[in-house]
Coordinates of C-alpha atoms in Angstrom, one line a residue:
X1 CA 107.0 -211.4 -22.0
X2 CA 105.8 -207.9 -20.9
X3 CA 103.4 -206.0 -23.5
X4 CA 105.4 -202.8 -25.1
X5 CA 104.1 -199.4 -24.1
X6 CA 101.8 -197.9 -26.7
X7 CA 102.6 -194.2 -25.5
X8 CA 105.6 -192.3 -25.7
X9 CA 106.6 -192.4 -22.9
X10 CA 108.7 -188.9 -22.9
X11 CA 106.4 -187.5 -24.6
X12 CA 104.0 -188.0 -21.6
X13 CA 106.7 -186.7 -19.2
X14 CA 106.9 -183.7 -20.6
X15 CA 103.0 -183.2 -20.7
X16 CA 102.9 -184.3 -16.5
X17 CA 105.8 -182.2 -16.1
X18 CA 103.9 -179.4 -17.5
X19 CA 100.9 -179.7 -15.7
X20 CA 102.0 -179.9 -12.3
X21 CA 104.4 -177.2 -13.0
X22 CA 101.4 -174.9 -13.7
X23 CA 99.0 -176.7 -10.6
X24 CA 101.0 -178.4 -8.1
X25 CA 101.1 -181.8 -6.3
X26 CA 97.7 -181.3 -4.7
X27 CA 96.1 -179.6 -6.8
X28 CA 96.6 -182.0 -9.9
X29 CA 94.3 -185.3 -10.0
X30 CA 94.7 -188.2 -11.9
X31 CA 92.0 -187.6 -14.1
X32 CA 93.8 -184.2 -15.1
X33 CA 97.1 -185.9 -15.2
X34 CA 94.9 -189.5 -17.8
X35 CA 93.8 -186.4 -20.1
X36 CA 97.0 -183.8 -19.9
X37 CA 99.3 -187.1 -20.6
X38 CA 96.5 -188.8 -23.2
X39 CA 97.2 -191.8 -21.0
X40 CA 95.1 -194.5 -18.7
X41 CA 95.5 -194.5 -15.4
X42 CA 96.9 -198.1 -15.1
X43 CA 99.9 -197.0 -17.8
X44 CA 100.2 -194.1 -15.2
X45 CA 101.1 -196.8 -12.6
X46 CA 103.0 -199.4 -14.8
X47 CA 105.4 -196.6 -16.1
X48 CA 105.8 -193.9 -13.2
X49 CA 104.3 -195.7 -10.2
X50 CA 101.3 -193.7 -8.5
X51 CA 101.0 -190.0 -8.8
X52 CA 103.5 -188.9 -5.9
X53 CA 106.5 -191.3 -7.6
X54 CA 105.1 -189.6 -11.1
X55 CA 105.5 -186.0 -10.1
X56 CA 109.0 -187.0 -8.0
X57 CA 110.3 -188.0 -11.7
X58 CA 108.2 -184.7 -13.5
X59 CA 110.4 -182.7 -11.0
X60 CA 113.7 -184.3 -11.7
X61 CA 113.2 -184.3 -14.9
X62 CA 112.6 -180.2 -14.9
X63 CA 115.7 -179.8 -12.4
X64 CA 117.9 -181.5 -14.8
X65 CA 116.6 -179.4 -17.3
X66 CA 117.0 -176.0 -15.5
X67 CA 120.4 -176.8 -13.9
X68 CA 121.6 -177.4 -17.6
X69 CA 119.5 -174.2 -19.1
X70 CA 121.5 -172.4 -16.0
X71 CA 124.6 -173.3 -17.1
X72 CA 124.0 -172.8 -20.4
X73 CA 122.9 -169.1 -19.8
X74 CA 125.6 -168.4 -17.5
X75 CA 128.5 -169.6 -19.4
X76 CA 127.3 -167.8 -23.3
X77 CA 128.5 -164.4 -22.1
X78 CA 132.3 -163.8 -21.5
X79 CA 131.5 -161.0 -19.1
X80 CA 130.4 -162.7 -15.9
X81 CA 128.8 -159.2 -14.4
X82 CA 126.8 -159.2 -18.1
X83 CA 126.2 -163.1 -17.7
X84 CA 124.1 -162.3 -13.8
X85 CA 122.5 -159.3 -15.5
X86 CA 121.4 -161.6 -18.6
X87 CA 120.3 -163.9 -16.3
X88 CA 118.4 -162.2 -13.7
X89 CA 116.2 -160.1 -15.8
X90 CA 115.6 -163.5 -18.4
X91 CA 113.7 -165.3 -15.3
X92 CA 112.0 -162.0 -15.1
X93 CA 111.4 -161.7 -18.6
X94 CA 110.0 -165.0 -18.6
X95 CA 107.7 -164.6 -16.0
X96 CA 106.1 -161.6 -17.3
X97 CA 105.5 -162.9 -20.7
X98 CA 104.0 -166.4 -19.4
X99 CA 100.4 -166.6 -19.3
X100 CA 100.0 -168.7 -16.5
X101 CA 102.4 -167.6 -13.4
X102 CA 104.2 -171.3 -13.6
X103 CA 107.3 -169.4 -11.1
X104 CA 109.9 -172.2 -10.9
X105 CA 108.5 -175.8 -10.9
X106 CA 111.4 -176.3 -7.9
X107 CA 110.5 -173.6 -5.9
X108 CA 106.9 -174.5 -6.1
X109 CA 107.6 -177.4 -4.9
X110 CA 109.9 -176.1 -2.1
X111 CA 106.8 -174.1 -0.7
X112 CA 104.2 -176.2 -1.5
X113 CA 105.9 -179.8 -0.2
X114 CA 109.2 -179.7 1.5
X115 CA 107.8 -178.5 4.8
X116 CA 106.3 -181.7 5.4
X117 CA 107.4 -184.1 2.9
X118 CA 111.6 -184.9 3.6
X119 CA 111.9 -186.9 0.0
X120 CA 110.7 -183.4 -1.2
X121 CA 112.9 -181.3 1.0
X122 CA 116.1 -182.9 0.6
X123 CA 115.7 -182.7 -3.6
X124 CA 114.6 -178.8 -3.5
X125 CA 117.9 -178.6 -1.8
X126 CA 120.2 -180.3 -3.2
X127 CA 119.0 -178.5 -6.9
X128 CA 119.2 -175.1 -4.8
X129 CA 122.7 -176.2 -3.8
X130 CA 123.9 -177.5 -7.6
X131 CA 122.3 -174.1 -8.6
X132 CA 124.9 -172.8 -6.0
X133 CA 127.8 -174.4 -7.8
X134 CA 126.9 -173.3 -10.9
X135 CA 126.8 -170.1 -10.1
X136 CA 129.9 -170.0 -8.0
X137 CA 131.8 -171.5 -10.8
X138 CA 130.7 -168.4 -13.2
X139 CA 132.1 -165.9 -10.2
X140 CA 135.2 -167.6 -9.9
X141 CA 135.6 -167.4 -13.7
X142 CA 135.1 -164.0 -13.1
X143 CA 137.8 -164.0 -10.7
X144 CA 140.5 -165.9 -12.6
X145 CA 139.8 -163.2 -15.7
X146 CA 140.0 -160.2 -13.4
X147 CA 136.8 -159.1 -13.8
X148 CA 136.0 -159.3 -10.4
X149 CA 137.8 -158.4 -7.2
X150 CA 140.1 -161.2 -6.3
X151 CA 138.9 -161.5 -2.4
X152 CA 135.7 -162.0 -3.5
X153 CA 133.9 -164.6 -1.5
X154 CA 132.8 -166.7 -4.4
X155 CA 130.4 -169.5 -2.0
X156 CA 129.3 -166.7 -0.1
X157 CA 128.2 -164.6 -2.9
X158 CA 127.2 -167.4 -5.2
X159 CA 124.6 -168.7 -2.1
X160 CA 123.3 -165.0 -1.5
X161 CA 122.7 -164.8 -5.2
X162 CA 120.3 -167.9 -5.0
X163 CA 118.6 -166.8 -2.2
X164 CA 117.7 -163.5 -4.4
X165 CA 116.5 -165.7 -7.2
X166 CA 114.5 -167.8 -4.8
X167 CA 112.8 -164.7 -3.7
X168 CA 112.7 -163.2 -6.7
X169 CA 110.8 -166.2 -8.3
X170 CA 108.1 -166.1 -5.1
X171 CA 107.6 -162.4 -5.6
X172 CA 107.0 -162.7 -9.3
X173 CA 104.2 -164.6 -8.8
X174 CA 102.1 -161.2 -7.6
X175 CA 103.3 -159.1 -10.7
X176 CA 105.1 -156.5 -8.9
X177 CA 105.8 -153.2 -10.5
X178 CA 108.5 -153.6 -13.2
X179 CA 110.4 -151.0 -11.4
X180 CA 110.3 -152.9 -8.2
X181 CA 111.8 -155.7 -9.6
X182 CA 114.5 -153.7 -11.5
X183 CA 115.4 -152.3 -8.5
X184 CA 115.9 -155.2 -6.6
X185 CA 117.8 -157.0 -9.3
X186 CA 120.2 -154.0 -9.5
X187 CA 121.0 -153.9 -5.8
X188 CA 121.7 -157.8 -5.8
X189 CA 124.0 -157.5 -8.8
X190 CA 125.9 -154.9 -6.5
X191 CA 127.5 -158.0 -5.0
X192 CA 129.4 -158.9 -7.6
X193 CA 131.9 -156.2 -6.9

């Protein structure tokens, strides 16, 4: 009979998820990773696997997350145009008032491991991609309700709209002008016609 775990394991998630969110794969160590998750190193390994399977379920477990915050955000606002707008300027928002430049935990991860690592290339895609939906989904609602002009591209703009927020998340990182930023988050709202 296997012993129980004496951690919570959730609770020790959410701690990993944390940390390499705010350092990255190669930058975090398994000593940070034993004190951020008040855990041994052999419960690391019984419960997650070694560090690289442990930060693979850290960034799942933040996609998931996201993809449903996302959703959430995008759907609490009758007004699709008012629903980007909200959105756009929350991530910025966000960012500003962190402490730490965190960015998005995905993207990080896009720059910092999918060049060279395909596990980590194909799942900073596919969330890019379910982002996508989401947000193509909102514009066609936008559509359907007349709110937006009927030959409106919906994939097209919905993909062009991540791209933005891809960007947009990188360039936050070096604390831009404010202005900049509004700027540049009026002129991509321009494509929602």
């Amino acid at each position: 009979m296997g012993r129980t775990r004496e951690f919570d394991e959730e609770k020790a998630l959410d701690a990993a998820v944390q940390l390499f969110w705010e350092k990255g794969y190669e930058a975090t160590s398994l000593s940070d990773l034993t004190s951020r998750m008040a855990i041994q190193r052999p419960s690391i390994y019984s419960a997650f696997g070694g560090k690289k399977e442990l930060f693979e379920v850290a960034l799942r477990k933040y996609m998931m997350a996201r993809a449903s915050l996302v959703r959430t955000r995008l759907q609490s606002n009758p007004s699709v145009k008012e629903a980007f707008r909200a959105f756009f300027e929350g991530v910025v928002d966000e960012e500003y008032a962190e402490g730490i430049r965190k960015g998005c935990f995905c993207i990080n991860t896009m720059v910092e491991l999918a060049p060279h690592d395909e596990k980590f290339e194909i799942l900073t895609r596919e969330h890019q991609m379910y982002l996508s939906v989401i947000f193509q989904e909102t514009i066609e609602r936008g559509i359907q309700s007349g709110e937006l002009e009927i030959g409106l591209d919906a994939k097209a703009v919905s993909q062009a709209l991540i791209v933005s927020l891809i960007g947009l998340t990188v360039i936050l990182k070096s604390r831009p002008e404010r202005s900049f930023i509004d700027n540049t988050i009026e002129v991509t709202l321009t494509l929602l016609k």
